[in-house]
CSV table of C-alpha atoms in Angstrom, one decimal:
chain,number,residue,atom,x,y,z
A,1,MET,CA,-42.1,30.5,53.5
A,2,PRO,CA,-39.2,31.9,55.4
A,3,ARG,CA,-39.6,35.5,56.3
A,4,PHE,CA,-37.0,38.0,55.4
A,5,GLY,CA,-35.5,38.9,58.7
A,6,PRO,CA,-33.9,37.2,61.7
A,7,ILE,CA,-33.9,33.4,61.2
A,8,SER,CA,-32.7,30.4,63.2
A,9,ARG,CA,-29.7,28.6,61.8
A,10,ASN,CA,-31.8,25.4,61.4
A,11,ASP,CA,-34.5,27.2,59.4
A,12,LEU,CA,-31.8,28.8,57.2
A,13,ILE,CA,-30.3,25.3,56.4
A,14,ARG,CA,-33.8,23.9,55.8
A,15,ALA,CA,-34.6,26.7,53.3
A,16,LEU,CA,-31.2,26.5,51.5
A,17,ARG,CA,-31.9,22.7,51.0
A,18,GLN,CA,-35.2,23.6,49.4
A,19,ALA,CA,-33.3,26.0,47.2
A,20,GLY,CA,-31.1,23.1,46.0
A,21,PHE,CA,-28.1,23.2,48.3
A,22,ASP,CA,-26.6,20.0,49.8
A,23,GLY,CA,-25.1,19.8,53.2
A,24,PRO,CA,-24.1,21.3,55.6
A,25,TYR,CA,-20.6,19.7,55.5
A,26,SER,CA,-17.9,20.3,58.0
A,27,GLY,CA,-14.5,21.6,57.0
A,28,GLY,CA,-12.2,24.4,58.0
A,29,LYS,CA,-13.5,27.0,60.5
A,30,HIS,CA,-17.1,27.0,59.3
A,31,PRO,CA,-19.6,24.5,57.9
A,32,PHE,CA,-20.6,24.9,54.2
A,33,MET,CA,-23.3,23.9,51.7
A,34,ILE,CA,-22.8,23.2,48.0
A,35,LYS,CA,-25.0,23.7,44.9
A,36,GLY,CA,-23.2,22.9,41.7
A,37,ASP,CA,-20.0,24.9,41.6
A,38,LEU,CA,-21.1,27.3,44.4
A,39,THR,CA,-19.9,26.8,47.9
A,40,LEU,CA,-21.7,28.7,50.6
A,41,THR,CA,-20.1,29.2,54.0
A,42,LEU,CA,-22.5,29.1,56.9
A,43,PRO,CA,-22.1,30.9,60.3
A,44,ASN,CA,-21.2,28.7,63.2
A,45,PRO,CA,-24.0,27.8,65.6
A,46,HIS,CA,-24.4,30.4,68.4
A,47,GLN,CA,-27.0,31.6,70.9
A,48,GLY,CA,-29.1,33.8,68.8
A,49,ASP,CA,-30.7,34.0,65.4
A,50,ILE,CA,-29.0,35.0,62.2
A,51,GLY,CA,-29.7,38.7,61.8
A,52,ARG,CA,-31.2,40.4,58.8
A,53,GLU,CA,-27.9,41.9,57.6
A,54,LEU,CA,-26.1,38.6,57.7
A,55,LEU,CA,-29.0,36.9,56.0
A,56,ILE,CA,-28.8,39.4,53.1
A,57,ARG,CA,-25.1,38.7,52.7
A,58,ILE,CA,-25.7,34.9,52.7
A,59,LEU,CA,-28.5,35.1,50.1
A,60,ARG,CA,-26.4,37.4,47.9
A,61,GLN,CA,-23.6,34.9,47.9
A,62,ALA,CA,-26.1,32.1,47.2
A,63,GLY,CA,-27.6,34.0,44.3
A,64,ILE,CA,-31.1,34.0,45.9
A,65,SER,CA,-33.2,37.1,45.5
A,66,ARG,CA,-35.6,38.3,48.2
A,67,GLU,CA,-38.6,37.2,46.1
A,68,GLU,CA,-37.1,33.7,45.6
A,69,TRP,CA,-36.4,33.5,49.3
A,70,GLU,CA,-39.9,34.4,50.3
A,71,LYS,CA,-41.4,31.8,47.9
A,72,LEU,CA,-39.4,28.9,49.5
A,73,GLY,CA,-41.4,26.8,51.8
């Protein structure tokens, strides 16, 4: 179960796949993942983890609640 806080990009991708997203695919300036009609833009790889605030924004766009997120795994 991913914790609700800073997370590595690879762990984020792994959890989003468990939530039903496909990808990541390249295109444009950022990679993205797809679930049905929803396209979710991912941050580019960088040195540190994805912070809590960015994780909140990503999950909101993905339509995943905090409770659903913590049940993934």
